Structure formats: structure tokens, C-alpha cells
Amino acid sequence: ISKSNEAACNIGILCPFTDNVGGEIAKYLLRKQARKDIDLYDLPSSVIKFDNQRDNSRIYVIGTAHFSKESCKEVEELIHTVQPDVVMLELCKSRASIATINENLLIDEAENMDFRKLRTVISRNGILSGIVHLLFVNLTASITKQLGVAPGCEFRSAVKEASKVPGCKIQLGDRPIEITMKRTVASLSIWQRVKLIYNLIVSDKNITKEEIEKMKDQDLLMELLHEISDSFPSLAQVIIAERDAYLAYSLLQAKDNAAKNLNSLWDPEPPVVVGVVGLGHVNGIIENWGKPVDVQELLRIPDTPFSSRFLSFVAKMSIYGVALYGLFSICKWRKIDF
């Protein structure tokens, strides 16, 4: 097990609820005592509260701007105030280390991609999906270097503050990135795949100070989402809409897990859950709230139709040519020695 996953397990990520009932009762009582009167707490505009009349549970969803220190402060304040039983993060198992790893180490790992890491990503995701994933990582690393802030600072803030809440658990609520990448590629036509890879390769990695400030606003994020929808409608469906539904489902799962754990305690209050997600997912979560979610379908990797297989075979060399050029660009930019 990696050091990052060891650290994650120490704070509850990827770990089951404990069977030590006596210890859980003590932690719960401390948590309950520390909770402030939520009615007196002025929720920031970035926080949405869901009240469940059936079980009186309280679920708070905070939308964050990934490069905003203000978002990190709001996450810490919310968790400190409501003393949740569970904090759900918009992360999956493959990305869990983002919540615990040191920012400098995260930037260093992104910049020092070696052949072993490249081979691991491609073998796990497939050639085309793996290369698309690496191109996204390449673009993110470039932005991170210019901003001086690694992505996921709000998740690290959430984990840090949750570790101060007695007995608070961390739940990973996002769909596995491997499935998202494979569904993304499967949703695109051959021409769209070529276009997407090309755009990722030639995208301008230089960011102005004005653009950096705009990155902290919801307006720019929504503008980017609209641009994606215009160019790649199916891409937006897979990366945004499907994950909105999955996150809504995960929040309810976090609440149910907390309720089961609390039911073993003496005279428990209804569960309290905090969800930390990107701003762009908040409206989608609201839209999917209370609706049935076909999780099996969201986790399914679509089969390629025969006609698409035939066309894919005809165009395979050209697509892989562009894709391998993208891989070569990554290697050249990272100065990777094979």
C-alpha cells in the first residue's frame, strides 16, 4: 500500500466504520456537544442544505472553486460548525491521494512522469483512454505550475478539518476515473476523438493573471461547461451530467451509512453529512436530488457497435498516430527517458 493511501486510511478514507461501539459512542457525544446551533449559522451562498423530513437528516453540499483559497476557508468553517458524521468528497479511489498528499509532492509527481507511470495508466485505461487521460493530466500540471497551487486544495482542507471532528468519516463519492475516461472515449465519434486529442495537444498552456482570477468564479466555470457542451455534447454528458447523478446518489449513500452506524449508539441524533464538490456539479445534484439513479448504468462501459468497430479499424492508424504524437509531446515536455 502506498504512503498516500496509508495516510488516507488513517483518517478514514477507504476504511470501514469501526466495530468499537464504546469508542464510537464517546466520539459521537463529543461531536454532538461541539455542534453549534445551525439555525444561528449564516450559511454562505456556496452551501446548499438538504433536509430530509423522513429521517430528519441534514446534508450540506458546498460548491467549491478548485483554485480559490476562499473556498478552502468556507469548507473548513462548514465542517467545524456542523461537526458532520461523514464528509463526502468528489474523489474516487484512484484520486484519493489528492486529499492527503503534500502539494509540492503532488506538483512534483505530475511533472516527473516516467515510463513506468505512463505504462500503468495506459494498461489500466486502454491505449486511447489512457492517452486522453494523460493529456488531461499534462494540461492540469501546466496550469498548476503557473498558479502555484495544486488541484484539490479544498479536499485537503476538508480532510484536515474532518480529522479534528471526533469519529468523522471520509467517504469517496465520485465515479471511478477509469470508468469516466472509458465512457468518455466511447461516447465520441472517431472524428471527435481526433479533434479532442488534437485540442488537448495544441491547447495554450499559458494563463494570464486575469484568467487566473476568473478561474475562481462560478461564471467562468459555467462558461467553460457551455463551451464543452457546444463542441462535445456527449463529453459534457459523461463528464458532468452523469457524475452529477452519481454524486447525488453518493450523498444519500453517505447519509445511509452514517445512519446505520449511529443506530448502534444510544439515543442518536439524525445523521449530518457534508459533501464537498466542484461548483459546476451543484445544480446537477439539485436536479437529481430525490430521483432514482441507475448506478449500474453509470458504471457500465458501453460496447462498441459493429459499424463503429469497422470505421474504427479503417481510421485506427490515423487516430493512434495523433494519439501517439500526443504521448510523444507529453514525454518531450516531461523529458521522459524510455
Coordinates of C-alpha atoms in Angstrom, one line a residue:
I1 CA 0.0 0.0 0.0
S2 CA 1.4 3.5 -0.9
K3 CA 2.2 6.1 1.7
S4 CA -0.6 8.3 0.4
N5 CA -3.1 5.5 0.8
E6 CA -1.8 4.8 4.3
A7 CA -2.4 8.4 5.2
A8 CA -5.8 8.2 3.7
C9 CA -6.7 5.1 5.7
N10 CA -5.6 6.8 8.9
I11 CA -8.2 9.5 8.5
G12 CA -11.0 7.2 7.4
I13 CA -10.7 7.3 3.6
L14 CA -11.4 3.8 2.1
C15 CA -11.8 2.5 5.6
P16 CA -15.0 0.9 7.1
F17 CA -16.8 2.1 10.1
T18 CA -15.2 0.7 13.3
D19 CA -16.8 -2.1 15.3
N20 CA -15.7 -0.4 18.6
V21 CA -19.1 0.7 19.7
G22 CA -17.8 2.2 23.0
G23 CA -15.3 4.3 21.2
E24 CA -17.9 5.4 18.7
I25 CA -20.3 6.5 21.4
A26 CA -17.6 8.6 23.1
K27 CA -16.7 10.2 19.8
Y28 CA -20.3 10.8 18.9
L29 CA -21.0 12.5 22.2
L30 CA -18.0 14.8 21.7
R31 CA -19.2 15.5 18.1
K32 CA -22.8 16.3 19.3
Q33 CA -21.5 18.5 22.1
A34 CA -19.3 20.5 19.7
R35 CA -22.1 21.1 17.2
K36 CA -23.1 24.7 17.0
D37 CA -26.7 25.9 16.7
I38 CA -27.1 25.6 12.9
D39 CA -30.0 27.9 12.9
L40 CA -27.7 30.7 14.1
Y41 CA -25.1 29.9 11.4
D42 CA -25.3 32.0 8.3
L43 CA -24.7 29.6 5.5
P44 CA -22.5 31.0 2.7
S45 CA -24.1 31.2 -0.8
S46 CA -21.9 28.3 -1.8
V47 CA -23.7 25.9 0.6
I48 CA -26.9 24.1 -0.2
K49 CA -28.8 22.4 2.6
F50 CA -31.0 19.3 2.1
D51 CA -33.4 18.5 4.9
N52 CA -34.9 15.0 4.8
Q53 CA -38.3 15.1 6.5
R54 CA -38.5 11.3 6.6
D55 CA -35.5 10.8 8.9
N56 CA -34.6 14.5 9.8
S57 CA -31.1 14.0 8.4
R58 CA -29.2 17.1 7.3
I59 CA -27.0 17.1 4.2
Y60 CA -24.9 20.1 3.3
V61 CA -23.4 20.4 -0.1
I62 CA -20.7 23.1 -0.6
G63 CA -19.7 24.0 -4.1
T64 CA -16.0 25.0 -4.4
A65 CA -13.8 26.7 -6.9
H66 CA -10.8 24.5 -7.3
F67 CA -8.2 27.3 -7.2
S68 CA -9.8 29.5 -4.6
K69 CA -8.4 29.8 -1.1
E70 CA -11.7 31.3 0.0
S71 CA -13.4 28.0 -0.9
C72 CA -11.0 26.2 1.3
K73 CA -11.8 28.5 4.2
E74 CA -15.6 28.0 3.7
V75 CA -15.1 24.2 3.7
E76 CA -13.2 24.3 6.9
E77 CA -15.8 26.6 8.5
L78 CA -18.7 24.5 7.5
I79 CA -17.2 21.3 8.8
H80 CA -16.1 23.0 12.0
T81 CA -19.7 24.3 12.6
V82 CA -21.9 21.3 11.8
Q83 CA -19.5 18.6 13.1
P84 CA -20.6 16.0 10.5
D85 CA -20.7 12.3 10.9
V86 CA -19.5 11.9 7.3
V87 CA -17.7 14.1 4.8
M88 CA -18.2 13.0 1.2
L89 CA -15.6 14.2 -1.3
E90 CA -15.8 14.5 -5.1
L91 CA -13.0 11.9 -5.4
C92 CA -12.7 8.3 -6.3
K93 CA -10.2 5.6 -5.1
S94 CA -7.7 6.3 -7.8
R95 CA -7.6 10.0 -6.9
A96 CA -7.9 9.6 -3.1
S97 CA -4.3 10.6 -2.6
I98 CA -5.1 14.2 -3.8
A99 CA -6.8 14.7 -0.4
T100 CA -3.7 13.8 1.7
I101 CA -0.6 14.3 -0.4
N102 CA 1.7 17.3 0.1
E103 CA 1.0 20.0 -2.6
N104 CA 4.7 20.3 -3.5
L105 CA 4.9 16.5 -3.9
L106 CA 1.7 16.5 -6.0
I107 CA 3.2 19.0 -8.4
D108 CA 6.5 17.2 -8.5
E109 CA 4.8 13.8 -9.3
A110 CA 2.7 15.5 -12.1
E111 CA 5.8 17.0 -13.6
N112 CA 8.0 13.9 -13.3
M113 CA 6.1 11.3 -15.2
D114 CA 8.2 8.3 -16.1
F115 CA 7.7 5.4 -18.4
R116 CA 6.5 3.1 -15.7
K117 CA 3.7 5.5 -14.7
L118 CA 2.8 6.0 -18.4
R119 CA 2.6 2.2 -18.9
T120 CA 0.5 1.8 -15.7
V121 CA -2.1 4.5 -16.8
I122 CA -2.3 3.1 -20.4
S123 CA -2.6 -0.6 -19.2
R124 CA -5.4 0.4 -16.8
N125 CA -7.4 2.6 -19.1
G126 CA -6.5 1.2 -22.6
I127 CA -4.4 3.0 -25.2
L128 CA -6.8 5.7 -26.3
S129 CA -8.5 6.4 -23.0
G130 CA -5.1 6.3 -21.2
I131 CA -3.6 8.8 -23.6
V132 CA -6.6 11.1 -23.3
H133 CA -6.2 10.8 -19.5
L134 CA -2.5 11.7 -19.7
L135 CA -3.2 14.7 -21.9
F136 CA -5.7 16.0 -19.3
V137 CA -3.0 15.4 -16.6
N138 CA -0.5 17.3 -18.8
L139 CA -2.8 20.3 -19.2
T140 CA -3.6 20.3 -15.4
A141 CA 0.0 20.1 -14.4
S142 CA 0.9 23.1 -16.6
I143 CA -1.9 25.2 -15.1
T144 CA -0.9 24.0 -11.6
K145 CA 2.7 25.1 -12.2
Q146 CA 1.6 28.6 -13.3
L147 CA -0.9 29.0 -10.4
G148 CA 1.5 27.7 -7.8
V149 CA -1.5 25.8 -6.3
A150 CA -2.1 22.1 -6.8
P151 CA -5.7 21.0 -7.6
G152 CA -7.8 19.6 -4.7
C153 CA -6.8 22.2 -2.0
E154 CA -10.5 22.2 -0.9
F155 CA -10.3 18.4 -0.4
R156 CA -7.2 18.7 1.7
S157 CA -8.8 21.3 3.7
A158 CA -11.9 19.1 4.2
V159 CA -9.7 16.2 5.3
K160 CA -7.7 18.3 7.7
E161 CA -10.8 19.8 9.3
A162 CA -12.6 16.4 9.4
S163 CA -9.7 14.9 11.3
K164 CA -10.5 17.3 14.1
V165 CA -14.1 16.1 14.3
P166 CA -14.2 13.1 16.7
G167 CA -15.3 10.0 14.7
C168 CA -16.0 11.8 11.5
K169 CA -15.6 9.5 8.4
I170 CA -14.5 10.4 4.9
Q171 CA -16.4 8.8 2.0
L172 CA -15.2 8.9 -1.6
G173 CA -18.3 9.8 -3.7
D174 CA -17.1 10.2 -7.3
R175 CA -17.4 7.6 -10.1
P176 CA -14.0 5.9 -10.7
I177 CA -12.0 8.0 -13.1
E178 CA -11.1 4.9 -15.2
I179 CA -14.8 4.3 -16.0
T180 CA -15.4 8.0 -16.7
M181 CA -12.5 8.1 -19.2
K182 CA -13.6 4.9 -21.0
R183 CA -17.2 6.1 -21.2
T184 CA -15.9 9.5 -22.4
V185 CA -14.0 7.9 -25.3
A186 CA -16.9 5.5 -26.1
S187 CA -19.3 8.5 -26.4
L188 CA -17.2 10.2 -29.1
S189 CA -17.2 9.6 -32.8
I190 CA -14.0 8.9 -34.5
W191 CA -13.7 12.4 -35.7
Q192 CA -14.5 13.8 -32.3
R193 CA -11.8 11.6 -30.7
V194 CA -9.2 13.0 -33.1
K195 CA -10.4 16.5 -32.5
L196 CA -10.4 16.2 -28.7
I197 CA -6.8 14.8 -28.7
Y198 CA -5.7 17.5 -31.1
N199 CA -7.2 20.2 -29.0
L200 CA -5.6 18.9 -25.8
I201 CA -2.2 18.7 -27.6
V202 CA -2.2 22.2 -29.0
S203 CA -4.1 23.9 -26.2
D204 CA -2.4 27.1 -24.9
K205 CA -0.9 26.3 -21.5
N206 CA -0.1 30.0 -20.7
I207 CA -2.6 31.7 -18.4
T208 CA -2.9 35.4 -17.8
K209 CA -3.4 36.9 -14.3
E210 CA -7.0 37.9 -15.4
E211 CA -7.8 34.3 -16.3
I212 CA -6.4 33.1 -13.0
E213 CA -8.8 35.4 -11.2
K214 CA -11.7 34.3 -13.4
M215 CA -10.9 30.7 -12.6
K216 CA -12.1 31.4 -9.0
D217 CA -15.6 32.5 -10.2
Q218 CA -18.5 30.3 -10.9
D219 CA -19.3 32.3 -14.0
L220 CA -16.1 31.2 -15.8
L221 CA -16.7 27.6 -14.8
M222 CA -20.2 27.6 -16.2
E223 CA -18.9 29.3 -19.4
L224 CA -16.3 26.6 -19.8
L225 CA -19.0 23.9 -19.4
H226 CA -21.1 25.6 -22.0
E227 CA -18.1 25.6 -24.4
I228 CA -17.6 21.9 -23.8
S229 CA -21.3 21.3 -24.5
D230 CA -21.1 23.2 -27.8
S231 CA -18.0 21.3 -29.1
F232 CA -18.5 17.9 -27.5
P233 CA -22.1 17.4 -26.3
S234 CA -21.6 13.8 -25.3
L235 CA -18.4 14.7 -23.5
A236 CA -20.3 17.1 -21.2
Q237 CA -23.0 14.4 -20.7
V238 CA -20.4 11.9 -19.5
I239 CA -18.1 14.1 -17.5
I240 CA -20.7 16.4 -16.0
A241 CA -24.3 15.2 -16.1
E242 CA -23.6 11.5 -15.3
R243 CA -21.3 12.4 -12.4
D244 CA -23.9 14.9 -11.1
A245 CA -26.3 11.9 -10.8
Y246 CA -23.6 9.7 -9.3
L247 CA -22.7 12.3 -6.7
A248 CA -26.3 12.8 -5.7
Y249 CA -26.6 9.1 -5.2
S250 CA -23.3 9.0 -3.2
L251 CA -24.5 11.7 -0.8
L252 CA -27.6 9.6 0.1
Q253 CA -25.3 6.6 0.5
A254 CA -23.1 8.6 2.9
K255 CA -26.2 9.5 4.9
D256 CA -27.4 5.9 5.0
N257 CA -24.0 4.7 6.1
A258 CA -23.9 7.3 8.8
A259 CA -27.5 6.3 9.9
K260 CA -26.5 2.6 10.2
N261 CA -23.5 3.5 12.3
L262 CA -25.5 5.8 14.5
N263 CA -28.3 3.3 15.0
S264 CA -25.9 1.2 17.1
L265 CA -25.5 4.1 19.5
W266 CA -27.6 5.3 22.4
D267 CA -30.2 8.0 21.6
P268 CA -28.5 9.3 18.4
E269 CA -29.5 12.4 16.6
P270 CA -30.2 12.2 12.8
P271 CA -27.1 11.9 10.7
V272 CA -25.3 15.0 9.4
V273 CA -23.4 14.9 6.1
V274 CA -21.2 17.4 4.3
G275 CA -20.5 17.0 0.6
V276 CA -17.5 18.8 -1.0
V277 CA -17.9 19.1 -4.7
G278 CA -17.0 21.5 -7.6
L279 CA -19.3 24.4 -8.2
G280 CA -20.2 23.0 -11.6
H281 CA -21.8 20.0 -10.0
V282 CA -24.1 21.7 -7.6
N283 CA -27.0 22.5 -9.9
G284 CA -26.9 19.0 -11.3
I285 CA -27.0 17.5 -7.8
I286 CA -30.0 19.6 -7.0
E287 CA -31.7 18.5 -10.2
N288 CA -31.1 14.8 -9.5
W289 CA -32.0 15.0 -5.8
G290 CA -34.7 12.6 -4.8
K291 CA -34.8 11.0 -8.3
P292 CA -33.9 7.3 -8.9
V293 CA -30.4 6.8 -10.2
D294 CA -29.4 3.8 -12.3
V295 CA -25.9 3.4 -10.8
Q296 CA -25.2 0.1 -12.7
E297 CA -25.8 2.0 -16.0
L298 CA -23.5 4.8 -14.9
L299 CA -20.8 2.2 -14.1
R300 CA -21.2 0.3 -17.3
I301 CA -18.6 0.6 -20.1
P302 CA -20.6 0.6 -23.4
D303 CA -19.8 -2.0 -26.1
T304 CA -18.6 -0.6 -29.4
P305 CA -21.2 -1.2 -32.2
F306 CA -20.1 -3.3 -35.2
S307 CA -20.3 -0.3 -37.6
S308 CA -18.1 1.8 -35.2
R309 CA -15.7 -1.1 -35.0
F310 CA -15.4 -1.2 -38.7
L311 CA -14.9 2.6 -39.0
S312 CA -12.5 2.5 -36.1
F313 CA -10.4 -0.2 -37.9
V314 CA -10.3 1.9 -41.0
A315 CA -9.2 5.0 -39.1
K316 CA -7.2 3.3 -36.4
M317 CA -3.8 4.3 -37.8
S318 CA -4.7 7.9 -38.2
I319 CA -6.2 8.1 -34.7
Y320 CA -3.3 6.3 -33.0
G321 CA -1.0 8.5 -35.0
V322 CA -2.4 11.6 -33.5
A323 CA -2.7 10.0 -30.0
L324 CA 0.9 8.7 -30.1
Y325 CA 2.0 12.2 -31.2
G326 CA 0.3 13.4 -28.0
L327 CA 2.1 10.8 -26.0
F328 CA 5.4 11.9 -27.6
S329 CA 4.5 15.5 -26.7
I330 CA 4.0 14.5 -23.1
C331 CA 7.3 12.6 -23.0
K332 CA 9.1 15.5 -24.6
W333 CA 7.5 18.1 -22.3
R334 CA 8.3 15.9 -19.2
K335 CA 11.8 15.0 -20.6
I336 CA 11.0 11.3 -20.1
D337 CA 13.7 8.8 -20.8
F338 CA 12.5 5.4 -22.0

